[in-house]
Amino acid sequence: MFSSAATRTKIHSLMQQLRSYPFLRQKENAERCAMLLETIDEQHAVYSQLCHSQEYFVQHFQTILQKKEIEEDDIFSLLEDLLILVREKTLRTGTPHANDAELAALAHVLTGTDWAKDDGTLFSETFFYKVPLTLIHAISSDLHGKTASSRYPTQ
C-alpha cells in the first residue's frame, strides 16, 4: 500500500501541506505528522509489508490522503493514524529497528497527556492493548517450533 507511486506522491504532498501551512493550534502535532510521514516514505517497503490495510487507522489515513487539502481538525486524528502504524511496525520489528522519529513518537504517547490507557478511545485501546494476531501467531510459532497446525487464527 505505501509503496505505490500514487500513495507516495500523496504522502509528499501532505508533508508539504503540513510544513507550509500555519496550523496555529496544531503546529506541534503537524510537525510530528510530517516527520512520521517522512519516515513512512523512507521505509515504505517495510510499512507496506507490516501494516495491514483492513485496519481502521490505515483506512482513515487513506481517506485523509485522498483530500485535496488537509484541515486543522484532521491533524490530531492523522497523528493517531500514524502512531498506530509506527506502533504496529515496532511491535513486529522491535524498537532497535525504530528510527529517532518513531521512538520520539512512541515516547510522546507514553509520556504525554493526550492519551491514557483507560480513556476508552479506539486509539488508546488499540495502542496500549491490541496486539495483532499475526504477531501472536509468529511468537507462538517461534516458541513452539510449529506453524502448520496452530489453533490460533492468523487474520
Coordinates of N, CA and C in Angstrom, one line a residue:
M1 N 0.8 -1.2 0.0 CA 0.0 0.0 0.0 C 0.9 1.3 0.0
F2 N 1.9 1.3 0.9 CA 2.7 2.5 1.0 C 3.7 2.7 -0.1
S3 N 3.9 1.6 -0.9 CA 5.0 1.6 -1.9 C 4.5 2.1 -3.2
S4 N 3.2 2.2 -3.4 CA 2.7 2.6 -4.7 C 3.1 4.1 -5.0
A5 N 3.4 4.3 -6.3 CA 3.8 5.7 -6.6 C 2.7 6.7 -6.3
A6 N 1.5 6.4 -6.5 CA 0.4 7.3 -6.2 C 0.3 7.7 -4.7
T7 N 0.5 6.7 -3.9 CA 0.4 6.9 -2.4 C 1.6 7.7 -2.0
R8 N 2.8 7.4 -2.5 CA 4.0 8.2 -2.1 C 3.9 9.6 -2.6
T9 N 3.3 9.9 -3.7 CA 3.1 11.2 -4.2 C 2.2 12.0 -3.3
K10 N 1.1 11.3 -2.8 CA 0.2 11.9 -1.9 C 0.8 12.2 -0.5
I11 N 1.7 11.3 -0.1 CA 2.4 11.5 1.2 C 3.3 12.7 1.1
H12 N 4.0 12.9 -0.1 CA 4.9 14.0 -0.2 C 4.0 15.3 -0.2
S13 N 2.9 15.3 -0.9 CA 2.0 16.5 -0.9 C 1.5 16.8 0.5
L14 N 1.1 15.8 1.2 CA 0.6 16.0 2.6 C 1.8 16.6 3.5
M15 N 3.0 16.1 3.3 CA 4.1 16.6 4.1 C 4.3 18.1 3.8
Q16 N 4.2 18.4 2.6 CA 4.4 19.8 2.2 C 3.3 20.7 2.8
Q17 N 2.1 20.2 2.7 CA 1.0 21.0 3.3 C 1.2 21.2 4.8
L18 N 1.6 20.1 5.5 CA 1.8 20.2 6.9 C 2.9 21.2 7.3
R19 N 3.9 21.2 6.5 CA 5.1 22.1 6.9 C 5.0 23.5 6.3
S20 N 4.1 23.8 5.4 CA 4.0 25.1 4.9 C 2.8 25.9 5.4
Y21 N 1.7 25.2 5.7 CA 0.5 26.0 6.1 C 0.6 26.2 7.6
P22 N 0.3 27.4 8.1 CA 0.4 27.7 9.5 C -0.8 27.2 10.3
F23 N -0.8 25.9 10.7 CA -1.8 25.3 11.6 C -1.5 25.8 13.0
L24 N -2.2 26.9 13.4 CA -1.8 27.6 14.7 C -2.0 26.7 15.9
R25 N -3.2 26.1 16.0 CA -3.5 25.3 17.2 C -2.8 24.0 17.2
Q26 N -2.5 23.4 16.1 CA -1.9 22.1 15.9 C -0.5 22.1 15.4
K27 N 0.2 23.2 15.5 CA 1.5 23.3 14.9 C 2.5 22.1 15.3
E28 N 2.5 21.8 16.6 CA 3.4 20.8 17.1 C 3.0 19.4 16.6
N29 N 1.7 19.1 16.6 CA 1.2 17.9 16.1 C 1.4 17.8 14.5
A30 N 1.3 18.9 13.8 CA 1.5 18.9 12.4 C 3.0 18.6 12.1
E31 N 3.9 19.1 12.9 CA 5.3 18.8 12.6 C 5.6 17.3 12.9
R32 N 5.0 16.8 14.0 CA 5.1 15.3 14.3 C 4.6 14.5 13.1
C33 N 3.4 14.9 12.6 CA 2.9 14.1 11.5 C 3.8 14.2 10.3
A34 N 4.4 15.3 10.0 CA 5.3 15.5 8.9 C 6.5 14.6 9.0
M35 N 7.0 14.5 10.3 CA 8.2 13.7 10.5 C 7.9 12.2 10.3
L36 N 6.7 11.8 10.8 CA 6.3 10.4 10.7 C 6.0 10.0 9.2
L37 N 5.4 11.0 8.5 CA 5.1 10.7 7.1 C 6.5 10.6 6.3
E38 N 7.5 11.4 6.7 CA 8.8 11.2 6.1 C 9.4 9.9 6.4
T39 N 9.2 9.4 7.6 CA 9.7 8.1 8.0 C 9.0 7.0 7.2
I40 N 7.7 7.1 7.1 CA 6.9 6.1 6.3 C 7.3 6.1 4.9
D41 N 7.6 7.3 4.3 CA 8.0 7.4 2.9 C 9.4 6.7 2.8
E42 N 10.3 7.0 3.7 CA 11.6 6.4 3.6 C 11.6 4.9 3.7
Q43 N 10.7 4.4 4.6 CA 10.6 2.9 4.8 C 9.4 2.3 4.3
H44 N 8.9 2.8 3.1 CA 7.6 2.4 2.6 C 7.5 0.9 2.4
A45 N 8.6 0.3 2.0 CA 8.5 -1.2 1.7 C 8.3 -1.9 3.0
V46 N 8.9 -1.5 4.1 CA 8.7 -2.1 5.4 C 7.3 -1.9 5.9
Y47 N 6.8 -0.7 5.8 CA 5.4 -0.4 6.2 C 4.4 -1.1 5.4
S48 N 4.6 -1.2 4.1 CA 3.7 -1.9 3.2 C 3.6 -3.4 3.6
Q49 N 4.7 -4.0 4.0 CA 4.7 -5.4 4.3 C 4.1 -5.6 5.7
L50 N 4.3 -4.7 6.7 CA 4.0 -5.0 8.0 C 2.6 -4.4 8.5
C51 N 2.1 -3.5 7.8 CA 0.9 -2.8 8.3 C -0.3 -3.2 7.4
H52 N -1.4 -3.7 7.9 CA -2.5 -4.2 7.2 C -3.5 -3.2 6.8
S53 N -3.9 -3.2 5.6 CA -4.8 -2.1 5.1 C -6.3 -2.3 5.6
Q54 N -6.6 -3.4 6.2 CA -8.0 -3.5 6.7 C -8.2 -2.9 8.1
E55 N -7.1 -2.5 8.7 CA -7.2 -1.8 10.0 C -7.9 -0.4 9.8
Y56 N -8.7 -0.1 10.8 CA -9.4 1.2 10.8 C -8.5 2.4 10.6
F57 N -7.4 2.4 11.3 CA -6.5 3.6 11.3 C -5.8 3.7 9.9
V58 N -5.5 2.6 9.2 CA -4.9 2.7 7.9 C -6.0 3.2 6.9
Q59 N -7.2 2.7 7.0 CA -8.3 3.1 6.2 C -8.5 4.6 6.4
H60 N -8.5 5.1 7.6 CA -8.7 6.5 7.9 C -7.5 7.4 7.3
F61 N -6.3 6.8 7.4 CA -5.2 7.5 6.8 C -5.3 7.6 5.3
Q62 N -5.8 6.6 4.7 CA -6.0 6.6 3.2 C -7.1 7.7 2.9
T63 N -8.1 7.8 3.7 CA -9.1 8.8 3.5 C -8.5 10.2 3.5
I64 N -7.7 10.5 4.5 CA -7.0 11.8 4.6 C -6.1 12.0 3.4
L65 N -5.4 11.0 2.9 CA -4.6 11.2 1.8 C -5.4 11.6 0.5
Q66 N -6.6 11.2 0.5 CA -7.5 11.5 -0.7 C -7.9 12.9 -0.7
K67 N -7.8 13.6 0.4 CA -8.3 15.0 0.4 C -7.4 15.9 -0.4
K68 N -7.9 16.9 -1.0 CA -7.1 17.9 -1.7 C -6.3 18.7 -0.7
E69 N -6.9 19.2 0.4 CA -6.2 20.0 1.4 C -6.6 19.5 2.7
I70 N -5.7 19.3 3.6 CA -5.9 18.9 5.0 C -6.4 20.1 5.8
E71 N -7.3 19.8 6.7 CA -7.8 20.9 7.6 C -7.2 20.7 8.9
E72 N -7.2 21.7 9.7 CA -6.6 21.7 11.0 C -7.3 20.6 11.9
D73 N -8.5 20.4 11.8 CA -9.2 19.5 12.6 C -8.8 18.0 12.2
D74 N -8.2 17.8 11.1 CA -7.8 16.5 10.7 C -6.4 16.1 11.3
I75 N -5.7 17.0 11.8 CA -4.3 16.8 12.2 C -4.2 15.8 13.4
F76 N -5.0 16.0 14.4 CA -4.8 15.1 15.6 C -5.2 13.7 15.2
S77 N -6.3 13.5 14.4 CA -6.6 12.1 14.0 C -5.6 11.5 13.0
L78 N -5.0 12.3 12.2 CA -3.9 11.9 11.4 C -2.7 11.4 12.2
L79 N -2.4 12.2 13.3 CA -1.3 11.8 14.2 C -1.6 10.4 14.8
E80 N -2.9 10.2 15.2 CA -3.2 8.9 15.8 C -3.1 7.8 14.8
D81 N -3.5 8.0 13.5 CA -3.3 7.0 12.5 C -1.8 6.7 12.3
L82 N -1.0 7.7 12.3 CA 0.4 7.4 12.1 C 1.1 6.7 13.3
L83 N 0.6 7.1 14.5 CA 1.1 6.5 15.7 C 0.8 5.0 15.7
I84 N -0.4 4.6 15.3 CA -0.8 3.2 15.2 C 0.1 2.5 14.2
L85 N 0.4 3.1 13.1 CA 1.3 2.5 12.1 C 2.7 2.2 12.7
V86 N 3.2 3.2 13.4 CA 4.5 3.1 14.0 C 4.5 2.1 15.0
R87 N 3.5 2.0 15.8 CA 3.4 1.0 16.9 C 3.4 -0.4 16.3
E88 N 2.6 -0.6 15.2 CA 2.5 -1.9 14.6 C 3.8 -2.3 14.0
K89 N 4.5 -1.4 13.4 CA 5.8 -1.7 12.8 C 6.8 -2.0 13.9
T90 N 6.8 -1.3 15.0 CA 7.8 -1.5 16.0 C 7.5 -2.8 16.8
L91 N 6.2 -3.1 16.9 CA 5.9 -4.4 17.6 C 6.4 -5.6 16.8
R92 N 6.4 -5.4 15.5 CA 6.8 -6.5 14.6 C 8.3 -6.6 14.4
T93 N 9.0 -5.4 14.4 CA 10.4 -5.4 14.1 C 11.3 -5.2 15.4
G94 N 10.6 -4.6 16.4 CA 11.4 -4.3 17.6 C 11.9 -2.9 17.6
T95 N 12.0 -2.3 18.8 CA 12.4 -0.9 18.9 C 13.8 -0.7 18.4
P96 N 14.7 -1.7 18.5 CA 16.1 -1.4 17.9 C 16.1 -1.0 16.5
H97 N 15.0 -1.4 15.8 CA 14.9 -1.1 14.3 C 14.1 0.2 14.1
A98 N 13.7 0.9 15.1 CA 13.0 2.2 15.0 C 14.0 3.3 14.9
N99 N 13.6 4.3 14.1 CA 14.5 5.5 13.9 C 14.1 6.5 15.0
D100 N 14.8 7.6 15.0 CA 14.6 8.6 16.1 C 13.2 9.2 16.1
A101 N 12.6 9.4 14.9 CA 11.2 10.0 14.8 C 10.2 9.0 15.4
E102 N 10.4 7.7 15.1 CA 9.5 6.7 15.6 C 9.6 6.6 17.1
L103 N 10.8 6.6 17.6 CA 11.0 6.5 19.1 C 10.4 7.7 19.8
A104 N 10.6 8.9 19.2 CA 10.1 10.1 19.8 C 8.6 10.1 19.8
A105 N 8.0 9.6 18.7 CA 6.5 9.5 18.6 C 5.9 8.5 19.7
L106 N 6.6 7.4 19.8 CA 6.1 6.4 20.8 C 6.3 7.0 22.2
A107 N 7.4 7.7 22.5 CA 7.6 8.3 23.8 C 6.6 9.4 24.1
H108 N 6.2 10.1 23.0 CA 5.2 11.2 23.1 C 3.8 10.6 23.6
V109 N 3.5 9.4 23.1 CA 2.2 8.8 23.6 C 2.4 8.3 25.0
L110 N 3.5 7.7 25.4 CA 3.6 7.2 26.7 C 3.9 8.2 27.8
T111 N 4.5 9.3 27.4 CA 4.7 10.3 28.5 C 3.9 11.6 28.3
G112 N 3.1 11.7 27.3 CA 2.3 12.9 27.0 C 1.0 12.8 27.8
T113 N 0.2 13.9 27.7 CA -1.1 13.9 28.4 C -2.3 13.8 27.5
D114 N -2.1 13.5 26.2 CA -3.2 13.5 25.2 C -3.9 12.1 25.3
W115 N -3.3 11.1 25.8 CA -3.9 9.8 25.8 C -3.6 9.1 27.1
A116 N -4.6 8.3 27.6 CA -4.4 7.5 28.8 C -4.9 6.1 28.5
K117 N -4.3 5.1 29.1 CA -4.6 3.7 28.9 C -6.1 3.4 29.1
D118 N -6.7 4.1 30.0 CA -8.1 3.8 30.4 C -9.1 4.8 29.9
D119 N -8.7 5.6 28.8 CA -9.7 6.6 28.4 C -10.8 6.1 27.5
G120 N -10.7 4.8 27.1 CA -11.8 4.2 26.4 C -11.9 4.5 24.9
T121 N -10.9 5.3 24.4 CA -11.0 5.6 23.0 C -10.5 4.4 22.1
L122 N -10.9 4.4 20.9 CA -10.4 3.4 20.0 C -8.9 3.4 19.9
F123 N -8.3 4.6 19.8 CA -6.9 4.8 19.7 C -6.2 4.1 20.9
S124 N -6.6 4.5 22.1 CA -5.9 4.0 23.4 C -6.1 2.5 23.5
E125 N -7.3 2.0 23.2 CA -7.4 0.5 23.3 C -6.6 -0.2 22.3
T126 N -6.4 0.4 21.1 CA -5.6 -0.2 20.1 C -4.1 -0.1 20.4
F127 N -3.7 1.1 20.8 CA -2.3 1.4 21.0 C -1.8 0.7 22.2
F128 N -2.5 0.7 23.3 CA -2.0 0.1 24.6 C -2.3 -1.4 24.7
Y129 N -3.3 -1.9 24.1 CA -3.7 -3.3 24.4 C -3.8 -4.2 23.3
K130 N -4.2 -3.8 22.1 CA -4.4 -4.7 21.0 C -3.1 -5.1 20.3
V131 N -2.8 -6.4 20.3 CA -1.6 -6.9 19.7 C -2.1 -7.7 18.4
P132 N -1.6 -7.4 17.3 CA -2.0 -8.1 16.0 C -1.9 -9.6 16.2
L133 N -3.0 -10.3 15.7 CA -3.0 -11.7 15.8 C -1.8 -12.4 15.0
T134 N -1.4 -11.8 13.9 CA -0.3 -12.3 13.2 C 1.0 -12.3 14.0
L135 N 1.1 -11.3 14.8 CA 2.3 -11.2 15.7 C 2.2 -12.3 16.8
I136 N 1.1 -12.5 17.4 CA 0.9 -13.5 18.4 C 1.2 -14.9 17.7
H137 N 0.7 -15.1 16.5 CA 1.0 -16.4 15.8 C 2.5 -16.6 15.6
A138 N 3.1 -15.5 15.2 CA 4.6 -15.6 14.9 C 5.3 -16.0 16.2
I139 N 5.0 -15.3 17.3 CA 5.6 -15.6 18.5 C 5.3 -17.0 19.0
S140 N 4.1 -17.4 18.9 CA 3.7 -18.8 19.2 C 4.5 -19.8 18.4
S141 N 4.6 -19.5 17.1 CA 5.3 -20.4 16.2 C 6.8 -20.6 16.6
D142 N 7.4 -19.4 17.0 CA 8.8 -19.4 17.4 C 8.9 -20.2 18.7
L143 N 8.0 -20.0 19.6 CA 8.1 -20.7 20.9 C 7.9 -22.2 20.8
H144 N 6.9 -22.6 20.0 CA 6.6 -24.0 19.9 C 7.2 -24.7 18.7
G145 N 7.8 -24.0 17.8 CA 8.5 -24.6 16.7 C 7.6 -25.2 15.6
K146 N 6.3 -24.7 15.6 CA 5.4 -25.2 14.5 C 4.5 -24.1 14.1
T147 N 4.1 -24.2 12.8 CA 3.2 -23.2 12.3 C 2.0 -23.8 11.6
A148 N 2.1 -25.0 11.1 CA 1.1 -25.5 10.3 C -0.2 -25.8 11.0
S149 N -0.1 -26.4 12.2 CA -1.4 -26.8 12.9 C -1.7 -25.9 14.1
S150 N -1.4 -24.7 14.0 CA -1.8 -23.8 15.1 C -3.3 -23.6 15.2
R151 N -3.7 -23.6 16.4 CA -5.2 -23.4 16.7 C -5.5 -21.9 16.7
Y152 N -4.5 -21.0 16.7 CA -4.8 -19.6 16.8 C -5.0 -19.0 15.4
P153 N -6.0 -18.2 15.2 CA -6.3 -17.5 13.9 C -5.1 -16.6 13.6
T154 N -4.8 -16.4 12.3 CA -3.8 -15.5 11.9 C -4.3 -14.3 11.2
Q155 N -5.6 -14.1 11.0 CA -6.1 -12.9 10.4 C -7.1 -12.3 11.3

